[in-house]
């Protein structure tokens, strides 16, 4: 649970079926992700677990992260280090976790998509989903596998992917150009407003590893 819309919405839906489930958050001291995750965990009543790291902790696992990723791509490495500690934290409590990956790609969660034509938007979103195996999915799978944790990604369910691509492109943006408007609207009765309307942040920045 990063305290962003995607993982928080998954947690809210999961809590409806399994009240009191575990949630996990990692970040540097004072990071936004830790703060918002606490807000969401309290609101949903999850059994919340945290791990706080510092620069020395990040440096200590950098070689392991790069070796596991099999890439030196800087943005991917920056965001994978929090994933490493997240998997390590979760492994002490559960065998399987849910991840909010895929929501930004399916529901237009990136600000650079604003202003694109209908055809450009649809083409860019399909490309983003297609390329996830070498970016965020690679990050999630490689880091959790280090600790024997299985990661499930509900947003990438085939039926949901097909549904998302049928949504009219103009519905993805709010009246003031808010991104991911479909999910924000769908979350209205499930999450606190500060989580629903939290501005989008890269995982590495929100978790303080950037």
Coordinates of C-alpha atoms in Angstrom, one line a residue:
X1 CA 0.0 0.0 0.0
X2 CA 1.7 3.1 -1.2
X3 CA -1.1 5.4 -0.2
X4 CA -1.8 6.1 -3.8
X5 CA -5.2 5.5 -5.5
X6 CA -4.4 2.2 -7.1
X7 CA -3.1 0.1 -4.2
X8 CA -5.6 1.8 -1.8
X9 CA -8.5 0.9 -4.1
X10 CA -7.4 -2.7 -4.2
X11 CA -7.1 -2.8 -0.4
X12 CA -10.6 -1.3 0.0
X13 CA -12.1 -4.0 -2.3
X14 CA -10.1 -6.7 -0.5
X15 CA -11.2 -5.6 2.9
X16 CA -14.8 -6.0 1.9
X17 CA -14.1 -9.7 1.5
X18 CA -11.4 -10.2 4.1
X19 CA -11.7 -7.6 6.9
X20 CA -8.4 -6.9 8.8
X21 CA -6.1 -8.1 6.1
X22 CA -2.4 -7.2 6.2
X23 CA -1.1 -4.2 4.4
X24 CA 2.5 -3.2 3.8
X25 CA 4.3 0.1 3.2
X26 CA 7.9 1.1 2.9
X27 CA 9.7 4.4 2.6
X28 CA 12.3 6.8 3.8
X29 CA 11.5 8.6 7.1
X30 CA 8.9 11.3 6.4
X31 CA 8.1 10.1 2.9
X32 CA 4.7 10.7 1.4
X33 CA 3.9 7.1 0.8
X34 CA 4.3 6.2 4.5
X35 CA 2.0 9.1 5.5
X36 CA -0.7 8.3 3.1
X37 CA -0.5 4.6 3.6
X38 CA -1.1 5.2 7.3
X39 CA -4.2 7.3 6.6
X40 CA -5.6 4.6 4.3
X41 CA -4.8 1.7 6.6
X42 CA -6.5 3.4 9.5
X43 CA -9.5 4.2 7.4
X44 CA -9.8 0.6 6.1
X45 CA -8.9 -1.1 9.3
X46 CA -6.0 -3.2 7.9
X47 CA -3.3 -4.8 10.0
X48 CA -0.6 -2.4 8.8
X49 CA 3.1 -3.1 8.6
X50 CA 5.9 -0.6 7.9
X51 CA 9.6 -0.6 7.1
X52 CA 11.6 2.6 7.2
X53 CA 14.9 2.7 5.3
X54 CA 17.7 5.2 4.9
X55 CA 20.3 5.9 2.2
X56 CA 22.7 3.4 3.8
X57 CA 20.0 0.7 3.6
X58 CA 19.4 1.5 -0.1
X59 CA 23.1 1.3 -0.9
X60 CA 23.5 -2.0 0.9
X61 CA 21.0 -3.8 -1.4
X62 CA 21.8 -2.0 -4.7
X63 CA 24.0 -4.7 -6.1
X64 CA 21.4 -7.4 -5.3
X65 CA 18.6 -5.4 -6.9
X66 CA 20.6 -4.7 -10.1
X67 CA 21.7 -8.4 -10.4
X68 CA 18.1 -9.5 -10.0
X69 CA 16.7 -7.0 -12.4
X70 CA 19.5 -7.7 -15.0
X71 CA 19.5 -4.1 -16.0
X72 CA 21.2 -0.8 -15.0
X73 CA 18.2 1.3 -16.1
X74 CA 18.3 4.0 -13.5
X75 CA 14.5 4.8 -13.1
X76 CA 13.8 1.0 -12.9
X77 CA 16.5 0.5 -10.3
X78 CA 15.3 3.5 -8.2
X79 CA 11.8 2.1 -8.0
X80 CA 12.9 -1.5 -7.5
X81 CA 14.8 -0.8 -4.3
X82 CA 11.5 0.1 -2.4
X83 CA 10.0 -3.0 -4.0
X84 CA 12.9 -5.1 -2.6
X85 CA 12.2 -3.9 1.0
X86 CA 8.4 -4.2 0.4
X87 CA 8.8 -7.9 -0.6
X88 CA 11.2 -8.5 2.3
X89 CA 8.6 -7.0 4.8
X90 CA 5.7 -8.9 3.3
X91 CA 7.6 -12.2 3.3
X92 CA 7.6 -12.2 7.1
X93 CA 3.8 -12.3 7.2
X94 CA 2.2 -13.6 3.9
X95 CA 2.9 -15.8 0.9
X96 CA 0.9 -13.7 -1.6
X97 CA 0.4 -10.0 -2.1
X98 CA -1.8 -7.9 -4.4
X99 CA -0.2 -5.1 -6.4
X100 CA -1.8 -2.0 -7.9
X101 CA 0.4 -2.1 -11.0
X102 CA -1.4 -1.5 -14.3
X103 CA -4.0 1.0 -13.3
X104 CA -2.1 4.0 -14.6
X105 CA -1.6 2.3 -18.0
X106 CA -5.2 1.2 -18.3
X107 CA -7.0 4.2 -16.9
X108 CA -4.7 7.1 -18.1
X109 CA -2.9 7.9 -14.9
X110 CA 0.0 9.9 -16.5
X111 CA -0.2 13.6 -17.0
X112 CA 1.7 13.4 -20.3
X113 CA -1.4 11.8 -21.8
X114 CA -3.4 15.1 -21.5
X115 CA -3.9 16.8 -24.8
X116 CA -3.4 13.8 -27.0
X117 CA -5.9 13.1 -29.7
X118 CA -8.3 10.2 -29.3
X119 CA -6.2 8.0 -31.6
X120 CA -2.9 9.0 -29.9
X121 CA -4.3 8.4 -26.4
X122 CA -5.5 4.9 -27.3
X123 CA -2.3 4.0 -29.1
X124 CA -0.2 5.2 -26.2
X125 CA -2.2 3.4 -23.5
X126 CA -2.0 0.1 -25.5
X127 CA 1.7 0.6 -25.9
X128 CA 2.2 1.2 -22.2
X129 CA 0.3 -1.9 -21.2
X130 CA 2.2 -4.0 -23.8
X131 CA 5.6 -2.8 -22.4
X132 CA 4.8 -3.4 -18.7
X133 CA 6.6 -6.7 -18.7
X134 CA 10.0 -4.9 -19.0
X135 CA 9.2 -2.2 -16.5
X136 CA 6.9 -2.3 -13.5
X137 CA 6.0 -6.0 -13.9
X138 CA 9.6 -6.9 -14.2
X139 CA 10.3 -4.9 -11.0
X140 CA 7.5 -6.5 -9.0
X141 CA 8.2 -10.1 -10.2
X142 CA 11.9 -10.0 -9.7
X143 CA 11.9 -8.4 -6.3
X144 CA 9.1 -10.6 -4.8
X145 CA 10.7 -13.8 -6.2
X146 CA 13.8 -13.0 -4.2
X147 CA 11.8 -13.7 -1.0
X148 CA 9.4 -16.4 -2.3
X149 CA 6.4 -14.2 -2.4
X150 CA 3.8 -14.4 -5.2
X151 CA 2.5 -11.1 -6.5
X152 CA -1.0 -10.9 -8.1
X153 CA -1.9 -8.0 -10.3
X154 CA -5.7 -7.7 -10.5
X155 CA -5.7 -4.7 -12.8
X156 CA -4.1 -6.8 -15.5
X157 CA -6.9 -9.4 -15.5
X158 CA -7.7 -10.0 -19.2
X159 CA -11.4 -9.1 -18.8
X160 CA -10.6 -5.8 -17.1
X161 CA -8.0 -4.9 -19.7
X162 CA -10.6 -5.5 -22.5
X163 CA -13.2 -3.4 -20.5
X164 CA -10.7 -0.5 -20.0
X165 CA -9.9 -0.3 -23.6
X166 CA -13.7 0.1 -24.4
X167 CA -14.0 3.2 -22.2
X168 CA -14.4 6.4 -24.2
X169 CA -11.1 8.3 -24.1
X170 CA -12.7 11.6 -23.0
X171 CA -13.9 9.9 -19.8
X172 CA -10.4 9.3 -18.5
X173 CA -9.9 13.0 -17.6
X174 CA -11.9 15.1 -15.0
X175 CA -13.4 18.5 -15.5
X176 CA -10.1 20.1 -14.4
X177 CA -7.9 17.7 -16.3
X178 CA -7.6 15.3 -13.4
X179 CA -6.0 12.1 -14.6
X180 CA -7.5 8.6 -14.0
X181 CA -10.9 10.1 -13.5
X182 CA -12.7 6.8 -13.9
X183 CA -11.0 5.2 -11.0
X184 CA -11.2 8.4 -8.8
X185 CA -14.9 8.5 -9.4
X186 CA -15.3 4.7 -8.7
X187 CA -13.4 5.1 -5.4
X188 CA -15.7 7.9 -4.1
X189 CA -17.5 5.8 -1.4
X190 CA -14.5 3.5 -0.6
X191 CA -11.6 5.8 0.3
X192 CA -10.8 9.0 2.1
X193 CA -10.8 12.1 -0.2
X194 CA -7.1 12.9 0.5
X195 CA -6.2 9.5 -0.9
X196 CA -8.6 9.7 -3.9
X197 CA -7.2 13.1 -5.0
X198 CA -3.6 12.7 -4.0
X199 CA -1.5 13.9 -6.9
X200 CA 0.3 11.3 -8.9
X201 CA 3.9 10.6 -7.8
X202 CA 6.5 8.2 -9.2
X203 CA 6.9 5.3 -6.8
X204 CA 10.6 6.1 -6.2
X205 CA 9.7 9.7 -5.3
X206 CA 6.8 8.9 -3.1
X207 CA 8.8 6.2 -1.2
X208 CA 11.8 8.5 -0.9
X209 CA 14.3 6.5 -2.9
X210 CA 14.6 8.9 -5.8

